[in-house]
CSV table of C-alpha atoms in Angstrom, one decimal:
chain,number,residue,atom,x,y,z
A,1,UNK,CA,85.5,110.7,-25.0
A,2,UNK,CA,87.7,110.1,-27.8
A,3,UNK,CA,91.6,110.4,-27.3
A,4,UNK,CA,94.6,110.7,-29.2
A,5,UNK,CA,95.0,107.0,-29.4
A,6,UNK,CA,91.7,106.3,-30.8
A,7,UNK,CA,92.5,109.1,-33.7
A,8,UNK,CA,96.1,107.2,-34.0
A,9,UNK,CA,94.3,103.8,-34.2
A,10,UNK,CA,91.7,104.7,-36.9
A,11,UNK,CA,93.6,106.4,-38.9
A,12,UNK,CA,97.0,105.3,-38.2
A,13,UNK,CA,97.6,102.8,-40.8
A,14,UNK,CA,96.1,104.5,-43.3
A,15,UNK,CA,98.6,107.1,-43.4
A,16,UNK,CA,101.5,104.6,-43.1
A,17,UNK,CA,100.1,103.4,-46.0
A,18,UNK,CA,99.9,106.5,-48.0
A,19,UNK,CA,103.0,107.7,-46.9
A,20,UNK,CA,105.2,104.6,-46.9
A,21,UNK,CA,109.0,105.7,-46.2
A,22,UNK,CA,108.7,108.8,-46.7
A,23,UNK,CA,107.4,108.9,-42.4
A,24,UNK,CA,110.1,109.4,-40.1
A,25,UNK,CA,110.7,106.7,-37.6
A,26,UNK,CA,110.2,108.5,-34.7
A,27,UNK,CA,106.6,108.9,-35.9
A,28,UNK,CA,106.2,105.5,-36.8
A,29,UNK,CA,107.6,105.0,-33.2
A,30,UNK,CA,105.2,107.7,-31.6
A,31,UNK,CA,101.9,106.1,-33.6
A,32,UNK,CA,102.9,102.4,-32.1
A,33,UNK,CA,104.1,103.7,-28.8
A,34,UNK,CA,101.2,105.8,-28.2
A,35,UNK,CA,98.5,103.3,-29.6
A,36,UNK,CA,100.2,100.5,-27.2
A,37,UNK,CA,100.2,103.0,-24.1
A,38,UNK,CA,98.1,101.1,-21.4
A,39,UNK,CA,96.7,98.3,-23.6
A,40,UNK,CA,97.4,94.8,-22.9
A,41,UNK,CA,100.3,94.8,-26.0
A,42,UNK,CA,102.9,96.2,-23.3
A,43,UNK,CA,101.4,93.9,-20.6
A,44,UNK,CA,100.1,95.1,-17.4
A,45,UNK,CA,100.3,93.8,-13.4
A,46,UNK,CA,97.2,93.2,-10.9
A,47,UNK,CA,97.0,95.4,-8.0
A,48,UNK,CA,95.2,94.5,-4.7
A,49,UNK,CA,93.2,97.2,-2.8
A,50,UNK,CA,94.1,96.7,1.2
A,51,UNK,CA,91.2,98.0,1.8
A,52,UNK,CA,88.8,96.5,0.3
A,53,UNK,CA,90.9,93.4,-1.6
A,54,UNK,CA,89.3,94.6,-4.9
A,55,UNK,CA,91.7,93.6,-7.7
A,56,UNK,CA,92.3,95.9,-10.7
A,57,UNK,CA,94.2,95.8,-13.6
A,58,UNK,CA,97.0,98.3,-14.2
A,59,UNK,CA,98.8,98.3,-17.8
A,60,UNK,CA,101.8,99.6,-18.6
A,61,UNK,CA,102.5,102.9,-20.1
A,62,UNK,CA,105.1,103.6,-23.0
A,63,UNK,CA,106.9,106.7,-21.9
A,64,UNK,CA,107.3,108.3,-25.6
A,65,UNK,CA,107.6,111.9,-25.0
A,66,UNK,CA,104.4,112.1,-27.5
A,67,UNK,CA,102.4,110.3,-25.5
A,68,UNK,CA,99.6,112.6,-23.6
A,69,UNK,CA,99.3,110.2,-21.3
A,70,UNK,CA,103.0,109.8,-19.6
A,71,UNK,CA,104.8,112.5,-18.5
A,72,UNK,CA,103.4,114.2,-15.7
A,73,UNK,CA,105.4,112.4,-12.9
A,74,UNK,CA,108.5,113.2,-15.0
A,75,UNK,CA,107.5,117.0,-15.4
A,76,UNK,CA,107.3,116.9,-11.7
A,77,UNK,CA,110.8,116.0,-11.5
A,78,UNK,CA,112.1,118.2,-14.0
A,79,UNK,CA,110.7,121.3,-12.2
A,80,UNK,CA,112.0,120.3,-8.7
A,81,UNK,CA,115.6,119.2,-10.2
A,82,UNK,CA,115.4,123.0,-11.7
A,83,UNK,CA,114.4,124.8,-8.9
A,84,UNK,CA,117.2,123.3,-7.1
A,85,UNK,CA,119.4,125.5,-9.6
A,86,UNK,CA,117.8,128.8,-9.6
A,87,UNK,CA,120.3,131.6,-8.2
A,88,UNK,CA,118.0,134.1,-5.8
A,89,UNK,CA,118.8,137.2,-8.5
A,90,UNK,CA,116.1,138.7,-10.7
A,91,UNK,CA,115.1,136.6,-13.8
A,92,UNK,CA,114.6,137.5,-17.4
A,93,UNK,CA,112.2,135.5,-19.7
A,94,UNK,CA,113.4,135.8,-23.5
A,95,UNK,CA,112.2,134.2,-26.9
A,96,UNK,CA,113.7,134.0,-30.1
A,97,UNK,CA,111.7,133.2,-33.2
A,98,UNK,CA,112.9,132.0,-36.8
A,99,UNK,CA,110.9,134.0,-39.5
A,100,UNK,CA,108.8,132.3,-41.6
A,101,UNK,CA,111.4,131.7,-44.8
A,102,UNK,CA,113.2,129.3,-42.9
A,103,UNK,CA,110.2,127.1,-40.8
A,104,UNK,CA,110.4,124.7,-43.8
A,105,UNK,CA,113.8,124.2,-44.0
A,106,UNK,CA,114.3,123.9,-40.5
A,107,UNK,CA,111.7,121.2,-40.1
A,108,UNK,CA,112.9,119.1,-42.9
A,109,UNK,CA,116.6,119.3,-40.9
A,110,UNK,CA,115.5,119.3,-37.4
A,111,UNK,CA,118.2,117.7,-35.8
A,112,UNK,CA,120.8,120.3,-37.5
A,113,UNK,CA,119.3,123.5,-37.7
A,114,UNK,CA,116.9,123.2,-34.3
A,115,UNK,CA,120.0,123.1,-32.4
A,116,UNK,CA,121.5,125.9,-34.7
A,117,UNK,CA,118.6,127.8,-33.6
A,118,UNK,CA,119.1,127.0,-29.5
A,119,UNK,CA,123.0,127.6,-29.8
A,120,UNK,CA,122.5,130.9,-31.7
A,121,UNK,CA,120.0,132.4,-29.4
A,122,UNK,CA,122.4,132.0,-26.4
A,123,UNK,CA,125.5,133.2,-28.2
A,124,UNK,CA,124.2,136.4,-29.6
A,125,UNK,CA,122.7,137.1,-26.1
A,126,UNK,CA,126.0,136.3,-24.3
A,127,UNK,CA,127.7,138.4,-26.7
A,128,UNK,CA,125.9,141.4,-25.8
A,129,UNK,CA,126.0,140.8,-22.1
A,130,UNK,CA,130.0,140.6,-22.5
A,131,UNK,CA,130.0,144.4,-23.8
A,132,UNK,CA,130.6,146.5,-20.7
A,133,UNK,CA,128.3,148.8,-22.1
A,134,UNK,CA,125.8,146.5,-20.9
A,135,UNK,CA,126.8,144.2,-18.7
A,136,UNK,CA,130.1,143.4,-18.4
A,137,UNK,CA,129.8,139.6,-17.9
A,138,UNK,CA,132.3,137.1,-19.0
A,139,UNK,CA,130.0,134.4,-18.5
A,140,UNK,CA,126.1,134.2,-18.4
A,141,UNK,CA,123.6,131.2,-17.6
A,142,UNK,CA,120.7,130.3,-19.5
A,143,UNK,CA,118.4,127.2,-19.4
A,144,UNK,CA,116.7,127.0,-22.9
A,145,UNK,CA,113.6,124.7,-24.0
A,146,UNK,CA,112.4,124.6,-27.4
A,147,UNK,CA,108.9,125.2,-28.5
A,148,UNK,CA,107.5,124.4,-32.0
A,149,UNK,CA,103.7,124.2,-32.2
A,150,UNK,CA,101.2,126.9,-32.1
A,151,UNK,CA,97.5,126.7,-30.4
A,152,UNK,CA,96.0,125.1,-33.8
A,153,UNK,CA,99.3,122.5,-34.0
A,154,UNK,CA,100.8,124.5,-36.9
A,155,UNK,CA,105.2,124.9,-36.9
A,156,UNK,CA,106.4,127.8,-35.5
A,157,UNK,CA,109.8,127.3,-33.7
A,158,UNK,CA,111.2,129.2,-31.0
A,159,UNK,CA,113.0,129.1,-27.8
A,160,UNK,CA,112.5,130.1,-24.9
A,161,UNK,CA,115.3,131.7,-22.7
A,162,UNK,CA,115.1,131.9,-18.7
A,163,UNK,CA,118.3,133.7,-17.9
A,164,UNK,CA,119.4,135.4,-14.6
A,165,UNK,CA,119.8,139.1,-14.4
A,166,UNK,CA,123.9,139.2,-13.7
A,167,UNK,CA,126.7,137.0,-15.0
A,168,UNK,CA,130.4,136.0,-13.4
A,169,UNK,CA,132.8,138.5,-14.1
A,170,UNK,CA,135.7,138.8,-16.1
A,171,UNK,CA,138.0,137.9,-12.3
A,172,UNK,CA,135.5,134.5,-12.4
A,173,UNK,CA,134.9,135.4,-8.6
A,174,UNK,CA,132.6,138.3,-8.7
A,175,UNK,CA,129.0,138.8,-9.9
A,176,UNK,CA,128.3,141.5,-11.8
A,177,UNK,CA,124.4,142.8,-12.1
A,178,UNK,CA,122.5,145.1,-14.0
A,179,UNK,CA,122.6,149.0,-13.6
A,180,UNK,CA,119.3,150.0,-11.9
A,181,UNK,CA,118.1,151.9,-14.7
A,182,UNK,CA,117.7,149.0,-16.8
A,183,UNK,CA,115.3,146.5,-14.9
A,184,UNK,CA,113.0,146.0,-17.4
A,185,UNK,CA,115.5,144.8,-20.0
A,186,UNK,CA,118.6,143.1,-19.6
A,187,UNK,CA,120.0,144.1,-23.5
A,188,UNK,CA,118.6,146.0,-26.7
A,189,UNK,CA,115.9,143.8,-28.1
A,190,UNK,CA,116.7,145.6,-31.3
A,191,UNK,CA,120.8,144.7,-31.0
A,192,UNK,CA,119.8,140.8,-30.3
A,193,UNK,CA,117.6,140.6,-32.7
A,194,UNK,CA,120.5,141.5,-35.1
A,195,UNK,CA,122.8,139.7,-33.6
A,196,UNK,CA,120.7,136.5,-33.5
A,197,UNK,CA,120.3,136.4,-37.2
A,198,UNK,CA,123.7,136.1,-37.9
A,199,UNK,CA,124.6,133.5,-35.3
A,200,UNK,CA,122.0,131.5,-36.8
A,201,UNK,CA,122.8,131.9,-40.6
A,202,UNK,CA,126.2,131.3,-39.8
A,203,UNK,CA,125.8,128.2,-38.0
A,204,UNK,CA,123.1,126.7,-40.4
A,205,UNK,CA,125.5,127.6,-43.1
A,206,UNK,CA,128.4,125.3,-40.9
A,207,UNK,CA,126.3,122.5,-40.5
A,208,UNK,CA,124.3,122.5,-43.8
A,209,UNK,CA,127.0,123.4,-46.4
A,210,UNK,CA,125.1,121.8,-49.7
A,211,UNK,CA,121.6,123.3,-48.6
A,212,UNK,CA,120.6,126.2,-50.1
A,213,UNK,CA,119.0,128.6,-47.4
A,214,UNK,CA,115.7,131.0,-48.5
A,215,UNK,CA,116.7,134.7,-48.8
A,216,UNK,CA,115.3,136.5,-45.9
A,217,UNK,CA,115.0,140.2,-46.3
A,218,UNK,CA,117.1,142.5,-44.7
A,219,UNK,CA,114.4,144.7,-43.7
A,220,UNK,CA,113.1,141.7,-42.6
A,221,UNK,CA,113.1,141.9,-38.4
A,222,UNK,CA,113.7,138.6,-36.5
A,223,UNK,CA,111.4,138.5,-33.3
A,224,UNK,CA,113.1,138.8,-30.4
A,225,UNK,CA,110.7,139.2,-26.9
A,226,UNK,CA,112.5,139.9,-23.6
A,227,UNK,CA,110.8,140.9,-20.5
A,228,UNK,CA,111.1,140.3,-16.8
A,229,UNK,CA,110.2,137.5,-14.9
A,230,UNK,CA,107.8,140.0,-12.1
A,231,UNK,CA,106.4,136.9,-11.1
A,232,UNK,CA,109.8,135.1,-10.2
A,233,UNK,CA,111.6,132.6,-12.0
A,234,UNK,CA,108.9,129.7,-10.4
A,235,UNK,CA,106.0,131.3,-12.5
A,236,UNK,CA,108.5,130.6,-15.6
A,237,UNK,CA,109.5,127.4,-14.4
A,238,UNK,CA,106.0,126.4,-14.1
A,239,UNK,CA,105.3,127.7,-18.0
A,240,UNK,CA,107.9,125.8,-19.4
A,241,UNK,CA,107.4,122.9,-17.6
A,242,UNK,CA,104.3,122.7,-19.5
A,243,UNK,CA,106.6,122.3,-22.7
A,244,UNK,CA,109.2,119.8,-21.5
A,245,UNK,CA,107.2,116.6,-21.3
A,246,UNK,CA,104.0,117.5,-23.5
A,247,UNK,CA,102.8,117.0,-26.9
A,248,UNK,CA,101.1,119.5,-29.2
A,249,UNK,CA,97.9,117.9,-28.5
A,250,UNK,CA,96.0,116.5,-25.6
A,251,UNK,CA,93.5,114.0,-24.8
A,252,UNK,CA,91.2,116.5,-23.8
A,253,UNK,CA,91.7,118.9,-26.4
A,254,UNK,CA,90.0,116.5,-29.3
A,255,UNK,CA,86.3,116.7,-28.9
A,256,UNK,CA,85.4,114.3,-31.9
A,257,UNK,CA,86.3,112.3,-34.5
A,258,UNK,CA,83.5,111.4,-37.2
A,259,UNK,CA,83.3,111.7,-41.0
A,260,UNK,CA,83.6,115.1,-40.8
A,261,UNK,CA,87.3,114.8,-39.8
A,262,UNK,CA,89.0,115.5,-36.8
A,263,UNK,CA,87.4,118.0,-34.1
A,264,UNK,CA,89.8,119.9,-31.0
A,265,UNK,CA,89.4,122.5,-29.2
A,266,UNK,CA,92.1,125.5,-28.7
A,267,UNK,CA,92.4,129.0,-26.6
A,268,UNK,CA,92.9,132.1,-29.7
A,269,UNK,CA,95.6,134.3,-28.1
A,270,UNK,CA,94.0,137.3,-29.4
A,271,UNK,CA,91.2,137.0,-27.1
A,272,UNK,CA,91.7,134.2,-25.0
A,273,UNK,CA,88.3,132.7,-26.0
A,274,UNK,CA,88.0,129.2,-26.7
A,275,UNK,CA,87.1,127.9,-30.3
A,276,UNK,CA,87.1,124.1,-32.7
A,277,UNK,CA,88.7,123.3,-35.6
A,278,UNK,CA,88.3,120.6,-38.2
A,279,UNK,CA,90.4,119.1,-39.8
A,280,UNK,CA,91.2,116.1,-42.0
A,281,UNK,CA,92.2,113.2,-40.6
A,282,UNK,CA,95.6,113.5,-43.1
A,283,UNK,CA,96.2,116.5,-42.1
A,284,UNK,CA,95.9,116.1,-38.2
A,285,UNK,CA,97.7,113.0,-38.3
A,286,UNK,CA,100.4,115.2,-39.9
A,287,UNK,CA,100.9,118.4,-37.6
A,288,UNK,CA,100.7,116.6,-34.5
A,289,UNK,CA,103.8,114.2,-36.0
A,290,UNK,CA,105.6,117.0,-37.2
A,291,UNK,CA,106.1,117.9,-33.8
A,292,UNK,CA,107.4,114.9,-32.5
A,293,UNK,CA,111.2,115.2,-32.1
A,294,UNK,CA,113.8,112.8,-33.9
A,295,UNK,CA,115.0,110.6,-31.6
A,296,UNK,CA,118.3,111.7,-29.3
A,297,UNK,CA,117.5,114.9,-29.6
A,298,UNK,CA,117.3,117.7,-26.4
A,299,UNK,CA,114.3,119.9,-26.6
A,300,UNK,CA,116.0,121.3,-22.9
A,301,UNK,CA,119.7,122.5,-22.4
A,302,UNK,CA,121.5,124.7,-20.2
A,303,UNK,CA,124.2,127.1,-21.4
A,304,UNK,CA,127.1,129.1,-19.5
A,305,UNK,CA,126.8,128.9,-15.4
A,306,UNK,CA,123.5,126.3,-15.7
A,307,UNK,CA,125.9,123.8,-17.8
A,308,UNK,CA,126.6,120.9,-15.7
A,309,UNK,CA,130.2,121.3,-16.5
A,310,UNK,CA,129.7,124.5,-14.1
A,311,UNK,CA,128.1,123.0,-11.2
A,312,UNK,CA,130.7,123.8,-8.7
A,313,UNK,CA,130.6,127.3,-9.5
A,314,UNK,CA,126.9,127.3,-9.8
A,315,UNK,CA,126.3,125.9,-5.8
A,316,UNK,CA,129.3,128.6,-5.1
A,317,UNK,CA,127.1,132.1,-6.4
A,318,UNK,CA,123.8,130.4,-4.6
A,319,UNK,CA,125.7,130.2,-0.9
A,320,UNK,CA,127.5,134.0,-2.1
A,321,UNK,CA,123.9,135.8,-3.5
A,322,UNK,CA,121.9,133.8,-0.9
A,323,UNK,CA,120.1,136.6,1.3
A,324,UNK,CA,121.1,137.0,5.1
A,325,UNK,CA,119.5,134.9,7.2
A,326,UNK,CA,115.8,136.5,9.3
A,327,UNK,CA,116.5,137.4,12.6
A,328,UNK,CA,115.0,135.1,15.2
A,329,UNK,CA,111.6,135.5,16.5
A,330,UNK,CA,111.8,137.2,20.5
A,331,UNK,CA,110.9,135.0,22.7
A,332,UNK,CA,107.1,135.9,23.9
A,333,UNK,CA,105.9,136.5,20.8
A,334,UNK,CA,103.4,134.1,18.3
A,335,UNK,CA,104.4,132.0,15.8
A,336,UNK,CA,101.7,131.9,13.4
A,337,UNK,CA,101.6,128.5,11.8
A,338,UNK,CA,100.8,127.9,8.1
A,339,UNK,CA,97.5,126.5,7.5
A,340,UNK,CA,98.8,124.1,4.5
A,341,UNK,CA,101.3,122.6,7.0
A,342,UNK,CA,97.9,121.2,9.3
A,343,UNK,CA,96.7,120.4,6.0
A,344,UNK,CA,99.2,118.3,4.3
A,345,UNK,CA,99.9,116.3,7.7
A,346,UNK,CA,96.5,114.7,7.6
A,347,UNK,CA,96.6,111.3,6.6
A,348,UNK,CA,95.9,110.3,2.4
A,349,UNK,CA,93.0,108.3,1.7
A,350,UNK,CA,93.8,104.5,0.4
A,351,UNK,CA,90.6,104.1,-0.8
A,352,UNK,CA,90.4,102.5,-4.4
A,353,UNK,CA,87.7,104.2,-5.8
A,354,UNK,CA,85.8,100.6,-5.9
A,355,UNK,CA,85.8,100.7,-2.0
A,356,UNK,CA,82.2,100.4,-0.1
A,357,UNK,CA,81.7,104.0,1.8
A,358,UNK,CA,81.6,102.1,5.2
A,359,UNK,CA,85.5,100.8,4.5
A,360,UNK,CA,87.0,103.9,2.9
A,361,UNK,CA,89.5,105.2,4.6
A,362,UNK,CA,88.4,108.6,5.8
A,363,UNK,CA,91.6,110.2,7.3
A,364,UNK,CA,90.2,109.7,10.7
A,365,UNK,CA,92.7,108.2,13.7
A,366,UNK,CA,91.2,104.5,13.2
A,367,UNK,CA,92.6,104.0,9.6
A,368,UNK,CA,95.0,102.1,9.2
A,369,UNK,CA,98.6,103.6,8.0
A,370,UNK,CA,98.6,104.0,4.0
A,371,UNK,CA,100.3,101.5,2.3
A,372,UNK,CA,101.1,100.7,-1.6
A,373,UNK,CA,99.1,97.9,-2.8
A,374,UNK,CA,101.1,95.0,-3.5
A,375,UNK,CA,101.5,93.5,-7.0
A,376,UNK,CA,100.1,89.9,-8.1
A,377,UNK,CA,101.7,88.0,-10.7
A,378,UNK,CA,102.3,89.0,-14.3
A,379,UNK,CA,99.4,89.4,-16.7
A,380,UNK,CA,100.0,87.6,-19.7
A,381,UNK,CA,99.2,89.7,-22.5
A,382,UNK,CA,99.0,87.2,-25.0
A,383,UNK,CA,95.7,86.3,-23.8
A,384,UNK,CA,93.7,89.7,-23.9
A,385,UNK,CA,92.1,91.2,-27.2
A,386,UNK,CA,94.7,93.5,-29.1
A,387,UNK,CA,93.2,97.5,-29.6
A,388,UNK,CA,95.5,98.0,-32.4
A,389,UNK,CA,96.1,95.3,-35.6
A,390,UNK,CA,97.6,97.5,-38.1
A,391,UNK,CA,101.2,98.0,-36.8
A,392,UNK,CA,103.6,96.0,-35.4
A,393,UNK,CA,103.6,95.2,-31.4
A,394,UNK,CA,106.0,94.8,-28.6
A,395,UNK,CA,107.1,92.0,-28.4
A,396,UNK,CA,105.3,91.2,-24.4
A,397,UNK,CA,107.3,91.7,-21.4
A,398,UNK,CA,107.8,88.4,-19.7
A,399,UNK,CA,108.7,89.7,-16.6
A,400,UNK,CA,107.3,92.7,-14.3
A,401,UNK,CA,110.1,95.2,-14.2
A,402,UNK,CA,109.8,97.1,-10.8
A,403,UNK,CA,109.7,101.2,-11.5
A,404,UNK,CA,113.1,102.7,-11.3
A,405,UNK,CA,113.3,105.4,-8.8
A,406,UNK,CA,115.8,108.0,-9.2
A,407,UNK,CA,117.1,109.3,-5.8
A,408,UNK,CA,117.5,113.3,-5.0
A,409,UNK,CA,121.0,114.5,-5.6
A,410,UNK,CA,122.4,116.0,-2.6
A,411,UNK,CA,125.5,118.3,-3.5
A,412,UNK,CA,127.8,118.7,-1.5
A,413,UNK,CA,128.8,122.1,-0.1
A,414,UNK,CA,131.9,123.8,-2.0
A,415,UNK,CA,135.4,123.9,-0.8
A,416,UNK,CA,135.9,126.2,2.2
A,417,UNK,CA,132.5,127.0,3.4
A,418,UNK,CA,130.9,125.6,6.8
A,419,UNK,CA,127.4,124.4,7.4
């Protein structure tokens, strides 16, 4: 199976090469993090299986936000930290898109005008949910996450929106929702789409003075899509998670890589079927980097009520929407118990995978209680056969830094209310 690595490390320098300063270095950064990931360059520990002493050896991975590999256990994180912010209203999903004139000029000034774009989709849709022909809302909240590759890798910017249906009103102590006739939009898609454009010239003007920006036509219509979260806003949380902490491409998406070129495999949305592509190495190597953010910058932000700066107010309008309590169950009558609670109560196996079936630990009563297998000394890298010659490495870790584990935040309840 090849991987993303293997395409980085065969073809890698090359481009370097060809390319010379002209390549960004956050992708000279990605291509050495990501060739690095779990080799021995970044060292590694030994791990002992209590069950069956077996020792294995467990490298240590990078943690660039390119990588396929990392990222999961922090997309895990992300989604439970935002759930913990979701007010129980309604929830709208919206995405603005730049037209085509300006993709190029936006990715050669992504740290300018991506944010241009992020801060100019908010403001025009706050703007038209202050009118009190709409809404009436002094002050919205919106969590935003950028989005730049298509299915085939190509750059296509946009933003996603999820943005709950009501906003604080203009006495900052009342919420203020939606008239019923309008669930299925929360403004004109035609009046944000207008109003969008001109937040974003304007602030790409601001912050680029000396560039000169491609005419766009004035018949020319800005994509604007808005629609209801039916599902609820876990369904959306879910879909952009799937954005925060991945890369364009996965490990699993690249089926080979021969003199043909590069070979992966993507889902057309116009059918949903799955097809290849083929591409040359050059060119592969070249829209997944494009992707790649610079370094410091925020692919996720919050705006308005979901802005830490509002946090207070934010744990205030969950306790004030927050539905009334069920009544309790009369006595008598039975409780029926959720399935997946007997299900997650049964004991995880601490097998190994390398563990004889007869030691395996089975979930039964007689196994013993699960336990994290405990660390041996340091592997010294030095000694182990390098996968990657052609860049730079890490200089080896000469210690084994324990994981950092970042404790849940428990808020505490606003001034004036009672448990």
């Amino acid at each position: 199976m090849v991987s993303l690595a293997d395409v980085l490390r065969r073809h890698g320098p090359d481009y370097l090469h060809r390319h010379g300063d002209a390549v960004l270095p956050s992708h000279v950064r990605a291509i050495r993090d990501i060739t690095q990931c779990r080799t021995p360059d970044l060292g590694g520990q030994l791990v002992r299986c209590i069950e069956c002493s077996a020792e294995h050896l467990a490298y240590h991975s990078c943690r660039n936000r390119a990588c396929p590999r990392c990222g999961h256990g922090a997309t895990e994180e992300w989604l439970a930290q935002q759930r913990q912010l979701l007010l129980p209203v309604r929830y709208f999903h919206v995405v603005f898109t730049l037209p085509d004139e300006l993709r190029r000029v936006v990715r050669s000034h992504q740290q300018a005008l991506l944010s241009a774009l992020m801060q100019a989709a908010f403001e025009s849709l706050a703007r038209l949910c202050k009118d009190p022909h709409y809404l009436g809302a002094a002050t919205i909240g919106a969590l935003a996450v950028l989005h730049t590759w298509t299915r085939t890798g190509e750059w296509h910017p946009h933003v996603h929106l999820l943005v709950p249906a009501g906003g604080l009103a203009p006495d900052g102590v009342s919420w203020v929702t939606p008239p019923k006739r309008r669930r299925k939009y929360l403004v004109p898609v035609k009046a944000l789409s207008v109003g969008f454009r001109g937040s974003f010239l304007r602030l790409a003007r601001a912050r680029l003075p000396e560039e000169t920006l491609p005419e766009v036509p004035d018949e020319k219509h800005w994509v604007v899509f808005a629609k209801p979260a039916v599902q609820g806003a876990d369904k959306v949380l879910d879909y952009l998670g799937r954005y925060v902490h991945r890369t364009a491409l996965s490990d699993k998406a690249i089926l080979a890589d021969d003199h043909h070129g590069v070979t992966f495999s993507y889902r057309r949305s116009q059918d949903g079927q799955r097809r290849t592509m083929t591409l040359p190495p050059a060119e592969f190597l070249r829209r997944f980097l494009q992707h790649v953010p610079p370094k410091g910058f925020h692919r996720v932000r919050t705006f308005g009520l979901l802005h830490p700066a509002h946090r207070e107010t934010l744990h205030r309008l969950q306790l004030l929407l927050a539905p009334a309590p069920a009544a309790e169950q009369p006595p008598g009558r039975p409780v029926r118990r959720d399935s997946a609670r007997s299900a997650a109560a049964a004991p995880e196996s601490t097998s190994c995978g390398a563990c004889p079936p007869s030691s395996a630990s089975n979930g039964s009563p007689s196994s013993p209680t699960p336990r994290r297998p405990w660390p041996a000394p340091h592997l010294e890298p030095s000694s182990l056969p390098r996968p990657f010659e052609g860049l730079t490495p890490r200089p080896p870790l000469s210690t084994v830094l324990p994981h950092r584990r970042t404790a849940a935040r428990v808020h505490p309840a606003p001034k004036g209310t009672t448990n």
